[in-house]
Short mmCIF file of C-alpha atoms in Angstrom, two decimals:
data_model
loop_
_atom_site.label_atom_id
_atom_site.label_comp_id
_atom_site.label_asym_id
_atom_site.label_seq_id
_atom_site.Cartn_x
_atom_site.Cartn_y
_atom_site.Cartn_z
CA UNK A 8 107.02 98.33 78.68
CA UNK A 9 105.77 98.70 82.18
CA UNK A 10 103.97 102.05 83.27
CA UNK A 11 105.99 104.48 85.19
CA UNK A 12 104.51 106.82 87.98
CA UNK A 13 106.07 109.73 89.85
CA UNK A 14 104.09 109.55 93.17
CA UNK A 15 103.04 106.16 94.74
CA UNK A 16 102.04 106.86 98.29
CA UNK A 17 98.84 105.17 99.54
CA UNK A 18 98.42 105.53 103.25
CA UNK A 19 96.61 108.38 104.87
CA UNK A 20 99.77 109.82 106.37
CA UNK A 21 101.71 109.45 103.23
CA UNK A 22 99.00 111.07 101.14
CA UNK A 23 98.67 113.83 103.84
CA UNK A 24 102.44 114.50 103.83
CA UNK A 25 102.31 114.59 99.91
CA UNK A 26 99.33 116.99 99.94
CA UNK A 27 101.14 119.41 102.33
CA UNK A 28 104.40 119.37 100.55
CA UNK A 29 102.68 119.93 97.19
CA UNK A 30 100.52 122.66 98.43
CA UNK A 31 103.45 124.41 99.88
CA UNK A 32 105.38 124.12 96.53
CA UNK A 33 102.37 125.37 94.59
CA UNK A 34 102.08 128.35 96.96
CA UNK A 35 105.83 129.23 96.39
CA UNK A 36 105.53 128.84 92.63
CA UNK A 37 102.36 130.92 92.55
CA UNK A 38 103.97 133.67 94.58
CA UNK A 39 107.33 133.72 92.59
CA UNK A 40 105.26 133.78 89.31
CA UNK A 41 102.96 136.81 90.68
CA UNK A 42 105.96 138.62 91.97
CA UNK A 43 107.69 138.39 88.49
CA UNK A 44 104.53 139.34 86.55
CA UNK A 45 104.12 142.44 88.76
CA UNK A 46 107.74 143.25 88.24
CA UNK A 47 107.54 142.46 84.40
CA UNK A 48 104.63 144.85 84.15
CA UNK A 49 106.45 147.80 86.07
CA UNK A 50 109.99 147.28 84.63
CA UNK A 51 110.79 149.48 81.54
CA UNK A 52 114.14 147.96 80.62
CA UNK A 53 113.86 145.28 77.79
CA UNK A 54 116.62 142.98 78.93
CA UNK A 55 115.04 142.54 82.33
CA UNK A 56 111.54 142.23 80.90
CA UNK A 57 112.72 139.28 78.72
CA UNK A 58 114.37 137.55 81.72
CA UNK A 59 111.38 138.07 83.94
CA UNK A 60 109.10 136.87 81.05
CA UNK A 61 111.18 133.76 80.72
CA UNK A 62 110.99 133.12 84.67
CA UNK A 63 107.23 133.48 84.56
CA UNK A 64 106.95 130.84 81.83
CA UNK A 65 109.25 128.49 83.72
CA UNK A 66 107.45 128.91 86.91
CA UNK A 67 103.87 128.46 85.20
CA UNK A 68 105.17 125.31 83.27
CA UNK A 69 106.18 123.82 86.63
CA UNK A 70 103.13 124.93 88.35
CA UNK A 71 100.70 123.24 85.92
CA UNK A 72 101.93 119.58 86.62
CA UNK A 73 102.22 120.41 90.36
CA UNK A 74 98.46 121.23 90.50
CA UNK A 75 97.54 118.14 88.58
CA UNK A 76 99.60 115.91 91.12
CA UNK A 77 98.04 117.83 94.01
CA UNK A 78 94.60 117.32 92.64
CA UNK A 79 95.28 113.45 92.22
CA UNK A 80 96.80 113.26 95.72
CA UNK A 81 93.87 115.33 97.56
CA UNK A 82 91.22 113.21 95.93
CA UNK A 83 92.95 110.02 96.84
CA UNK A 84 93.01 111.25 100.40
CA UNK A 85 89.67 112.86 100.88
CA UNK A 86 87.42 110.86 98.58
CA UNK A 87 88.86 107.46 98.01
CA UNK A 88 87.22 104.52 96.20
CA UNK A 89 88.39 100.95 96.77
CA UNK A 90 89.04 98.04 94.46
CA UNK A 91 90.90 94.71 94.47
CA UNK A 92 93.93 94.43 92.50
CA UNK A 93 96.13 91.66 91.27
CA UNK A 94 100.07 91.91 91.26
CA UNK A 95 101.53 91.23 87.73
CA UNK A 96 105.24 91.58 88.11
CA UNK A 97 108.12 94.29 88.75
CA UNK A 98 108.41 97.46 87.25
CA UNK A 99 110.37 100.80 87.60
CA UNK A 100 108.87 103.86 89.39
CA UNK A 101 110.30 107.24 88.30
CA UNK A 102 112.72 108.54 90.78
CA UNK A 103 111.88 105.90 93.28
CA UNK A 104 113.19 102.61 91.87
CA UNK A 105 111.71 99.28 91.75
CA UNK A 106 108.08 98.88 92.00
CA UNK A 107 105.20 96.37 91.39
CA UNK A 108 102.99 96.45 88.39
CA UNK A 109 99.31 95.65 89.11
CA UNK A 110 95.88 95.51 87.57
CA UNK A 111 92.61 96.58 88.94
CA UNK A 112 88.99 97.44 87.94
CA UNK A 113 87.27 100.79 88.53
CA UNK A 114 83.89 101.59 87.24
CA UNK A 115 83.90 98.65 84.87
CA UNK A 116 87.17 99.68 83.13
CA UNK A 117 90.40 97.76 83.77
CA UNK A 118 93.64 99.80 84.70
CA UNK A 119 97.42 98.83 85.08
CA UNK A 120 99.65 100.79 87.14
CA UNK A 121 102.92 100.50 88.98
CA UNK A 122 103.88 101.67 92.72
CA UNK A 123 106.75 101.23 95.19
CA UNK A 124 106.31 98.68 97.97
CA UNK A 125 108.35 100.68 100.60
CA UNK A 126 108.66 100.01 103.44
CA UNK A 127 107.93 96.48 102.80
CA UNK A 128 110.38 94.16 101.00
CA UNK A 129 109.68 92.43 97.73
CA UNK A 130 109.77 88.97 99.41
CA UNK A 131 106.74 90.10 101.63
CA UNK A 132 104.45 90.53 98.63
CA UNK A 133 102.85 87.89 96.30
CA UNK A 134 104.09 88.67 92.89
CA UNK A 135 102.66 87.65 90.53
CA UNK A 136 98.96 86.90 91.33
CA UNK A 137 98.93 88.58 94.84
CA UNK A 138 95.46 90.13 95.66
CA UNK A 139 95.72 93.58 97.43
CA UNK A 140 93.47 96.49 97.81
CA UNK A 141 93.81 99.57 95.53
CA UNK A 142 92.80 103.05 96.27
CA UNK A 143 91.73 105.23 93.48
CA UNK A 144 89.47 108.40 92.92
CA UNK A 145 86.55 108.74 90.76
CA UNK A 146 88.08 111.68 88.77
CA UNK A 147 91.49 109.91 88.21
CA UNK A 148 90.80 106.12 88.27
CA UNK A 149 93.84 105.42 86.26
CA UNK A 150 96.06 106.62 89.08
CA UNK A 151 95.14 103.96 91.57
CA UNK A 152 97.68 102.87 94.27
CA UNK A 153 97.98 99.41 95.61
CA UNK A 154 98.31 99.00 99.37
CA UNK A 155 100.60 95.95 99.84
CA UNK A 156 99.59 95.86 103.49
CA UNK A 157 96.18 95.29 102.59
CA UNK A 158 95.90 91.69 101.40
CA UNK A 159 92.16 90.80 100.08
CA UNK A 160 92.67 86.96 100.42
#
């Protein structure tokens, strides 16, 4: 089964926009969680304490993956590494539709990933065996993103 990825932006403007949006969402989630924690500690009524406690758990469970996504995006933006990758075939990108599966090497390890090709069309990309640049980070080398506008042939 091909890999599935949530985010797949690769250019500096796309990554910059993703970092800004994710940063704002993280700030909102943190502020709502802190507000509910403060009210939880002050509120004496058991029923409201239970609801506030549940709200805090939900907010924190949303915050943890958002921080991870933010870390991946910010490292791809500010400290990118580059490698050549080879297209393998088509795959599905979670919540974004059809994508292209690719293989690349980072620090001597081979990774396979999948990302969308928007705004290009599938016909503009060599699949399979197309060679394109891949951006990855040292901390998250498995989260590389292929730039289909950057052919390495």
